[in-house]
Coordinates of C-alpha atoms in Angstrom, one line a residue:
M805 CA 41.9 170.9 247.7
D806 CA 41.4 167.8 249.9
V807 CA 44.8 166.8 251.2
D808 CA 43.8 163.1 251.2
D809 CA 43.4 163.4 247.4
L810 CA 47.1 164.4 247.2
V811 CA 48.5 161.5 249.2
G812 CA 50.1 159.1 246.7
R813 CA 50.7 161.9 244.2
G814 CA 54.3 162.1 243.1
P815 CA 56.8 165.0 243.5
A816 CA 56.0 166.5 240.1
T817 CA 52.5 167.3 241.4
L818 CA 53.4 168.0 245.0
V819 CA 56.4 170.4 244.7
P820 CA 54.4 173.2 243.0
L821 CA 51.5 172.8 245.4
L822 CA 53.8 173.0 248.4
R823 CA 55.7 175.9 247.0
D824 CA 52.6 178.1 246.5
R825 CA 51.2 176.9 249.9
T826 CA 48.1 175.3 248.4
V827 CA 48.8 172.5 250.9
S828 CA 51.2 172.5 253.9
A829 CA 53.9 170.0 254.4
R830 CA 52.6 169.3 257.8
E831 CA 49.1 168.4 256.8
L832 CA 50.4 166.4 253.8
T833 CA 52.7 164.5 256.1
I834 CA 50.0 163.7 258.6
A835 CA 47.7 162.4 255.8
T836 CA 50.6 160.4 254.4
L837 CA 51.4 158.8 257.8
D838 CA 47.7 157.9 258.2
A839 CA 47.6 156.3 254.7
I840 CA 50.8 154.4 255.3
E841 CA 49.5 152.9 258.6
R842 CA 46.2 152.0 256.9
E843 CA 47.8 150.4 253.8
D844 CA 50.6 148.7 255.8
A845 CA 47.9 146.6 257.6
R846 CA 47.1 145.1 254.1
V847 CA 50.5 144.8 252.5
N848 CA 53.1 144.7 255.3
A849 CA 55.6 147.1 253.7
V850 CA 56.9 149.1 256.6
V851 CA 59.8 148.4 258.9
E852 CA 59.5 151.6 260.9
L853 CA 57.1 154.5 260.8
L854 CA 59.2 157.7 261.2
A855 CA 56.4 159.9 262.7
D856 CA 58.6 162.0 265.0
E857 CA 61.2 162.7 262.3
A858 CA 58.4 163.4 259.8
F859 CA 56.6 165.9 262.1
D860 CA 59.9 167.8 262.7
A861 CA 60.9 167.8 259.0
S862 CA 57.5 168.9 257.8
T863 CA 57.3 171.7 260.3
E864 CA 60.7 172.9 259.2
A865 CA 59.7 172.7 255.6
D866 CA 56.7 174.9 256.1
A867 CA 58.8 177.5 257.9
R868 CA 61.3 177.5 255.0
I869 CA 58.5 177.8 252.4
A870 CA 57.0 180.7 254.4
R871 CA 60.4 182.4 254.2
G872 CA 60.4 182.1 250.4
E873 CA 63.0 179.3 250.3
T874 CA 62.8 176.6 247.7
G875 CA 64.2 173.1 247.4
P876 CA 63.7 170.4 244.8
L877 CA 61.8 168.2 247.2
L878 CA 61.0 170.7 250.0
G879 CA 58.1 169.2 252.0
V880 CA 57.6 166.1 249.9
P881 CA 57.0 162.9 251.9
V882 CA 59.4 160.1 250.9
A883 CA 59.6 156.5 252.1
I884 CA 63.1 155.1 252.4
K885 CA 64.1 151.5 251.7
N886 CA 65.7 149.9 254.7
D887 CA 69.1 149.7 252.9
A888 CA 69.9 153.4 253.3
D889 CA 71.5 154.6 256.6
L890 CA 69.4 156.9 258.8
A891 CA 71.1 158.2 261.9
G892 CA 69.8 156.5 265.0
R893 CA 68.0 153.7 263.1
V894 CA 69.0 150.1 262.3
T895 CA 69.7 149.6 258.5
G896 CA 68.3 146.1 258.8
L897 CA 68.7 145.0 255.1
G898 CA 65.7 142.7 255.7
S899 CA 67.7 140.6 258.1
R900 CA 67.7 139.6 261.8
A901 CA 71.5 139.4 261.5
V902 CA 71.9 143.2 261.4
T903 CA 71.4 145.0 264.8
Q904 CA 73.7 147.9 265.0
V905 CA 72.2 151.4 265.0
S906 CA 73.6 153.7 262.2
R907 CA 75.7 156.5 263.7
Q908 CA 75.0 158.9 260.8
D909 CA 72.9 159.4 257.7
G910 CA 74.2 157.7 254.6
P911 CA 74.9 159.7 251.4
L912 CA 71.4 159.1 249.9
V913 CA 69.6 160.2 253.1
E914 CA 71.9 163.3 253.2
A915 CA 71.0 164.1 249.7
L916 CA 67.2 163.7 250.4
L917 CA 67.4 165.9 253.5
A918 CA 69.4 168.5 251.6
A919 CA 66.7 168.5 249.0
G920 CA 64.0 169.1 251.7
A921 CA 62.3 165.7 251.6
V922 CA 60.3 164.5 254.6
P923 CA 61.2 160.9 255.6
V924 CA 58.0 159.1 256.6
A925 CA 58.8 155.4 256.9
T926 CA 61.4 152.8 256.1
T927 CA 60.3 150.0 253.8
T928 CA 60.8 146.2 253.7
L929 CA 63.2 144.2 251.5
P930 CA 64.2 140.5 251.3
E931 CA 67.3 139.5 253.3
L932 CA 70.4 141.4 252.0
A933 CA 68.4 142.6 249.0
I934 CA 69.1 139.2 247.3
Y935 CA 65.7 138.1 246.1
G936 CA 63.1 139.2 243.5
F937 CA 60.4 138.8 246.1
T938 CA 60.0 140.5 249.5
E939 CA 59.6 137.7 252.0
S940 CA 61.9 137.5 255.0
A941 CA 62.2 135.9 258.5
A942 CA 62.8 139.4 259.9
Q943 CA 59.7 141.2 258.4
G944 CA 57.4 138.5 257.1
V945 CA 55.7 138.6 253.7
T946 CA 55.1 141.9 251.8
R947 CA 52.2 141.7 249.4
N948 CA 51.2 143.4 246.2
P949 CA 48.3 145.9 246.7
H950 CA 46.9 144.9 243.3
D951 CA 46.4 141.3 244.4
L952 CA 47.4 140.3 248.0
D953 CA 48.2 136.8 246.8
R954 CA 51.0 138.2 244.6
T955 CA 54.4 139.5 245.5
P956 CA 55.4 143.1 244.8
G957 CA 58.7 141.8 243.6
G958 CA 62.0 142.5 245.2
S959 CA 64.2 143.7 246.5
S960 CA 62.5 147.1 246.6
G961 CA 59.1 145.4 247.3
G962 CA 58.1 147.4 250.3
S963 CA 58.7 150.7 248.5
A964 CA 56.8 149.6 245.5
A965 CA 53.9 148.2 247.6
L966 CA 53.4 151.5 249.4
V967 CA 53.6 153.7 246.3
A968 CA 51.3 151.3 244.4
A969 CA 48.8 151.4 247.3
G970 CA 48.7 155.2 247.0
A971 CA 50.1 155.7 250.5
V972 CA 53.1 157.8 249.4
G973 CA 54.1 159.3 246.1
V974 CA 57.7 158.4 246.0
A975 CA 59.9 155.8 247.7
T976 CA 63.6 155.1 247.4
A977 CA 64.6 151.9 245.7
S978 CA 67.9 150.3 244.8
D979 CA 68.8 148.0 241.9
G980 CA 71.6 145.4 241.8
A981 CA 70.0 142.9 239.5
G982 CA 66.6 144.4 238.7
S983 CA 65.5 145.4 242.2
I984 CA 63.9 148.7 241.0
R985 CA 62.5 147.5 237.8
I986 CA 61.1 144.2 239.0
P987 CA 59.0 145.8 241.8
A988 CA 57.9 148.6 239.4
A989 CA 56.8 146.1 236.9
S990 CA 55.0 143.9 239.5
C991 CA 53.2 146.9 240.9
G992 CA 52.4 149.1 237.8
L993 CA 54.9 151.9 238.6
V994 CA 57.8 153.6 236.9
G995 CA 61.2 152.3 237.9
F996 CA 64.3 154.0 236.4
K997 CA 67.8 152.6 237.0
T998 CA 70.3 155.3 236.1
T999 CA 73.7 155.0 234.7
H1000 CA 75.8 153.7 237.6
G1001 CA 77.1 156.3 240.0
F1002 CA 74.5 158.9 239.2
V1003 CA 72.8 158.7 242.6
P1004 CA 74.6 158.9 246.0
G1005 CA 74.8 155.7 247.8
S1006 CA 75.2 153.5 244.7
G1007 CA 78.0 151.0 244.1
G1008 CA 77.2 147.9 246.1
W1009 CA 77.8 144.4 244.9
H1010 CA 81.0 145.5 243.3
G1011 CA 79.4 148.2 241.3
L1012 CA 76.2 146.4 240.2
S1013 CA 73.9 148.3 242.5
T1014 CA 72.5 151.8 242.0
Q1015 CA 70.1 153.9 244.0
G1016 CA 66.8 155.2 242.6
C1017 CA 63.1 155.3 243.3
V1018 CA 59.7 154.1 242.3
T1019 CA 57.0 156.6 241.4
P1020 CA 53.6 156.8 239.6
T1021 CA 54.9 158.6 236.5
V1022 CA 58.0 159.3 234.4
R1023 CA 58.1 163.0 235.3
D1024 CA 57.8 162.1 239.1
T1025 CA 60.9 160.0 238.7
A1026 CA 62.7 162.7 236.8
V1027 CA 62.0 165.3 239.4
Y1028 CA 63.2 163.0 242.2
L1029 CA 66.4 162.0 240.3
D1030 CA 67.2 165.6 239.5
A1031 CA 66.8 166.4 243.2
V1032 CA 69.3 163.8 244.5
G1033 CA 71.4 162.9 241.5
H1034 CA 74.7 164.3 240.2
G1035 CA 73.3 165.6 236.9
A1036 CA 72.7 169.2 235.8
P1037 CA 69.8 170.8 237.7
G1038 CA 66.5 170.0 236.1
A1039 CA 68.0 168.1 233.2
L1040 CA 65.9 164.9 233.5
A1041 CA 62.7 166.8 234.1
H1042 CA 63.5 168.9 231.0
A1043 CA 64.1 165.7 229.1
A1044 CA 60.8 164.2 230.2
D1045 CA 59.1 167.3 228.7
T1046 CA 61.0 167.1 225.4
A1047 CA 60.3 164.7 222.5
P1048 CA 63.3 162.6 221.6
R1049 CA 65.0 162.7 218.2
T1050 CA 64.2 159.8 215.8
L1051 CA 65.7 156.7 217.3
R1052 CA 66.7 153.2 216.2
I1053 CA 64.8 150.9 218.5
G1054 CA 65.8 147.3 218.8
V1055 CA 63.0 145.0 220.1
T1056 CA 64.2 141.9 221.8
T1057 CA 63.0 139.0 223.9
S1058 CA 66.5 137.6 224.2
A1059 CA 66.8 136.2 227.7
A1060 CA 70.1 136.1 229.7
A1061 CA 69.3 132.9 231.7
A1062 CA 71.8 130.5 233.1
G1063 CA 69.5 127.6 232.2
R1064 CA 66.2 127.5 230.4
P1065 CA 64.2 130.8 230.8
E1066 CA 60.6 130.7 231.7
P1067 CA 58.3 130.9 228.6
L1068 CA 57.3 134.5 227.9
H1069 CA 53.7 135.1 229.0
R1070 CA 51.5 136.0 226.1
D1071 CA 50.3 139.2 227.8
V1072 CA 53.9 140.4 228.3
K1073 CA 54.7 139.6 224.7
S1074 CA 51.6 141.6 223.7
A1075 CA 52.7 144.5 225.8
V1076 CA 56.1 144.6 224.1
D1077 CA 54.5 144.3 220.7
H1078 CA 52.1 147.1 221.5
V1079 CA 54.9 149.5 222.6
A1080 CA 56.9 148.6 219.6
G1081 CA 53.9 149.5 217.4
L1082 CA 53.5 152.8 219.3
L1083 CA 57.2 153.7 218.8
D1084 CA 56.9 152.8 215.1
G1085 CA 53.9 155.1 214.8
L1086 CA 55.9 157.9 216.5
G1087 CA 58.4 157.8 213.7
H1088 CA 61.2 155.7 215.2
E1089 CA 63.0 153.0 213.2
V1090 CA 61.9 149.8 215.0
T1091 CA 63.6 146.4 214.3
T1092 CA 63.8 143.0 215.9
V1093 CA 67.2 142.1 217.4
K1094 CA 68.8 139.3 219.3
V1095 CA 71.2 140.4 222.1
P1096 CA 74.5 138.5 222.0
Y1097 CA 74.9 137.3 225.6
G1098 CA 78.5 136.0 225.4
L1099 CA 81.0 135.4 228.2
D1100 CA 81.4 139.1 229.0
A1101 CA 77.6 139.3 229.8
K1102 CA 77.6 136.1 231.8
A1103 CA 80.4 137.3 234.0
L1104 CA 77.8 139.2 236.0
T1105 CA 77.2 136.1 238.1
V1106 CA 80.7 136.5 239.7
R1107 CA 79.8 140.1 240.8
Y1108 CA 76.4 139.2 242.0
L1109 CA 77.4 136.2 244.1
A1110 CA 80.7 137.8 245.3
G1111 CA 78.7 140.9 246.3
I1112 CA 76.3 138.9 248.3
A1113 CA 79.1 137.1 250.1
E1114 CA 80.7 140.4 250.9
S1115 CA 77.5 141.8 252.3
A1116 CA 77.0 138.8 254.5
S1117 CA 80.5 139.2 255.9
R1118 CA 79.5 142.6 257.3
V1119 CA 76.4 141.6 259.3
D1120 CA 76.5 141.7 263.1
D1121 CA 75.6 138.0 263.7
P1122 CA 76.0 135.7 260.7
S1123 CA 74.4 132.9 262.6
L1124 CA 71.1 134.7 262.3
L1125 CA 71.1 134.7 258.5
E1126 CA 68.3 132.7 256.9
P1127 CA 69.4 129.2 255.8
R1128 CA 68.7 130.0 252.2
T1129 CA 70.8 133.1 252.4
R1130 CA 73.7 131.2 253.9
Q1131 CA 73.5 128.8 251.0
V1132 CA 73.7 131.7 248.5
V1133 CA 76.6 133.2 250.4
R1134 CA 78.5 129.9 250.0
L1135 CA 78.1 130.1 246.2
G1136 CA 79.9 133.5 246.2
R1137 CA 82.8 132.7 248.5
P1138 CA 85.1 131.2 245.9
F1139 CA 85.2 134.4 243.9
G1140 CA 88.2 136.5 245.1
P1141 CA 89.3 140.0 244.1
S1142 CA 90.9 139.0 240.8
A1143 CA 87.8 137.2 239.6
V1144 CA 85.7 140.2 240.6
A1145 CA 88.0 142.6 238.7
W1146 CA 87.9 140.4 235.7
A1147 CA 84.1 140.4 235.8
Q1148 CA 83.9 144.2 236.2
R1149 CA 86.1 144.6 233.1
A1150 CA 83.9 142.1 231.2
G1151 CA 80.8 144.1 232.2
H1152 CA 82.3 147.3 231.0
R1153 CA 83.2 145.8 227.7
F1154 CA 79.7 144.4 227.2
G1155 CA 78.1 147.7 228.1
S1156 CA 80.4 149.7 225.8
T1157 CA 79.7 147.6 222.7
V1158 CA 76.3 145.9 222.9
L1159 CA 74.1 148.6 221.4
D1160 CA 76.7 149.5 218.8
R1161 CA 76.9 145.8 217.7
L1162 CA 73.1 145.7 217.4
G1163 CA 73.0 149.0 215.5
V1164 CA 70.4 150.6 217.8
D1165 CA 70.0 153.5 220.1
V1166 CA 67.5 152.0 222.6
L1167 CA 66.4 148.5 223.4
L1168 CA 62.8 147.5 224.1
S1169 CA 62.3 144.2 226.0
P1170 CA 60.2 142.6 228.7
V1171 CA 61.1 143.2 232.4
M1172 CA 59.9 139.8 233.6
S1173 CA 58.6 136.6 232.0
G1174 CA 55.1 137.2 233.3
P1175 CA 53.0 139.2 235.7
A1176 CA 53.9 139.2 239.4
L1177 CA 54.5 135.8 240.9
R1178 CA 52.4 134.3 243.7
V1179 CA 53.5 134.9 247.3
G1180 CA 55.6 131.9 248.4
H1181 CA 56.5 130.8 244.9
F1182 CA 60.1 130.1 246.1
A1183 CA 59.2 128.9 249.6
G1184 CA 61.1 125.8 250.6
K1185 CA 63.7 126.1 247.8
G1186 CA 67.4 126.2 248.6
G1187 CA 69.8 128.9 247.7
L1188 CA 70.9 127.5 244.3
R1189 CA 67.4 126.5 243.2
T1190 CA 66.1 130.0 244.2
V1191 CA 68.9 131.8 242.3
L1192 CA 68.4 129.7 239.2
G1193 CA 64.6 130.0 239.5
M1194 CA 64.8 133.8 239.7
N1195 CA 67.2 133.9 236.8
A1196 CA 64.7 131.9 234.7
F1197 CA 61.7 134.2 235.6
Y1198 CA 63.7 137.5 235.7
P1199 CA 66.2 137.1 232.8
Y1200 CA 65.9 140.6 231.3
T1201 CA 67.3 142.9 234.0
A1202 CA 70.6 142.0 235.7
Q1203 CA 72.7 142.1 232.5
W1204 CA 72.1 145.9 232.4
N1205 CA 73.4 146.4 235.9
H1206 CA 76.5 144.4 234.8
A1207 CA 76.8 146.7 231.7
G1208 CA 76.2 149.8 233.7
L1209 CA 73.5 151.0 231.3
P1210 CA 70.4 153.0 232.3
A1211 CA 67.2 151.1 232.0
V1212 CA 63.6 151.9 232.9
S1213 CA 60.5 149.8 233.6
L1214 CA 57.2 151.3 232.3
P1215 CA 53.7 150.1 233.1
V1216 CA 51.7 148.9 230.1
G1217 CA 48.2 148.0 231.1
R1218 CA 47.0 144.8 232.8
S1219 CA 46.9 141.1 232.2
R1220 CA 43.7 139.6 230.7
K1221 CA 42.9 137.0 233.4
R1222 CA 43.7 138.6 236.8
G1223 CA 44.2 142.2 235.9
L1224 CA 47.8 142.2 237.1
P1225 CA 50.2 145.0 236.0
L1226 CA 52.2 144.5 232.9
A1227 CA 55.4 146.3 231.9
V1228 CA 58.2 146.8 229.3
Q1229 CA 61.8 147.8 229.7
L1230 CA 63.8 150.4 227.7
V1231 CA 67.6 150.4 227.8
A1232 CA 70.0 153.1 226.5
R1233 CA 73.8 153.8 226.4
R1234 CA 75.8 154.9 229.4
E1235 CA 75.2 158.5 230.3
Q1236 CA 72.2 158.8 228.0
D1237 CA 69.8 159.0 230.9
P1238 CA 68.2 162.2 229.5
L1239 CA 67.5 160.4 226.2
L1240 CA 66.1 157.4 228.0
M1241 CA 63.9 159.7 230.1
S1242 CA 62.7 161.5 227.0
V1243 CA 61.7 158.3 225.1
A1244 CA 60.1 156.8 228.3
S1245 CA 58.0 159.9 228.7
Q1246 CA 57.0 159.7 225.0
V1247 CA 55.9 156.1 225.4
E1248 CA 54.0 156.9 228.6
A1249 CA 52.1 159.7 226.8
A1250 CA 51.4 157.5 223.8
L1251 CA 50.0 154.8 226.2
R1252 CA 47.8 157.3 227.9
G1253 CA 46.4 158.4 224.5
P1254 CA 45.0 161.8 223.5
A1255 CA 44.3 164.2 226.4

């Protein structure tokens, strides 16, 4: 088997091949590093190539495999978003204002290393993970491998760009307002945001943010999350292999926008309708619903803006923050601890009741108002205009962070004009990540068609 053909394959494929020594971790790592360097020249998705660490980790993985040891990600190359601490490296958060070297690995990296993963690169993000596009003064513009004039989304844009380019099969991602699902949707990948607290390193922005990954398939995501998450061993991979019970599916295009949302692109609407039809054909009870975004849902703005202000207060040199970021930070400064606590309670209430009020088990919605935006779409816009503009184009994701519910972005074909990736989102109740993984896998198989 040609190792170059395996680069870009996800952990569901790679783990068995590494375990039975069809391919060595060392040769897979070398091929992955080569692919990352080649693709990074096109998409600008890498902060640092971790060649030395990767060679050491892959050599150790091969030795462990030869001794008969196993690990859920043993020998699998993983790119790491530059918001997770790696000892001896700067966790730059997409900013020139962060310069301190991390003294130790953060909890997510500890979990990855314990699972046997091989870190190969750190990936780009917009400053402080604020934006739904990956463009920064620190790292420049990251581009979508499907169309270099388009953004890969944000904030996990570098991770999504590398995986979509086929340069690595899994990359870490984090999601405080859509930052896993938006890049996944922009780049034609699977992006699963778990119930909050499931993955180590989650909890930023006053509990809005959770760690996860972007991968090519649902099962790849399940294998990764089983490896690093707090669930029962293999539970999500088992769920991905198991058909769900008959579900009540609520289809919605309700947008949680502060102002007027962007019109829903006809191809996105067609993708939602197509998946609704597939679910109906699979025997689920599919109905159209309108999500009630009342005051409890809208309180997410407090957590988002206050979280950004708190993140900015911890940088090494605030004077080096981008002007637009400083403007967003000012928006969050008025919100003190009591306002944040109120907003957290409101989010919990919203998440605890919304699906019950709608009488459904799972929601089906868009991820974004259209395919990936052009690079530079928000160039020259100030902090408030950028936040409002993002909210108008991405009005389907942040409310589920606020609610603490699991949600997944699934690729659904391409747009008619430019062939850009399209996607839909599925949302379930808290702690029902296995159910969501099961229905996501069922939808993925239905989209793929008969074998």
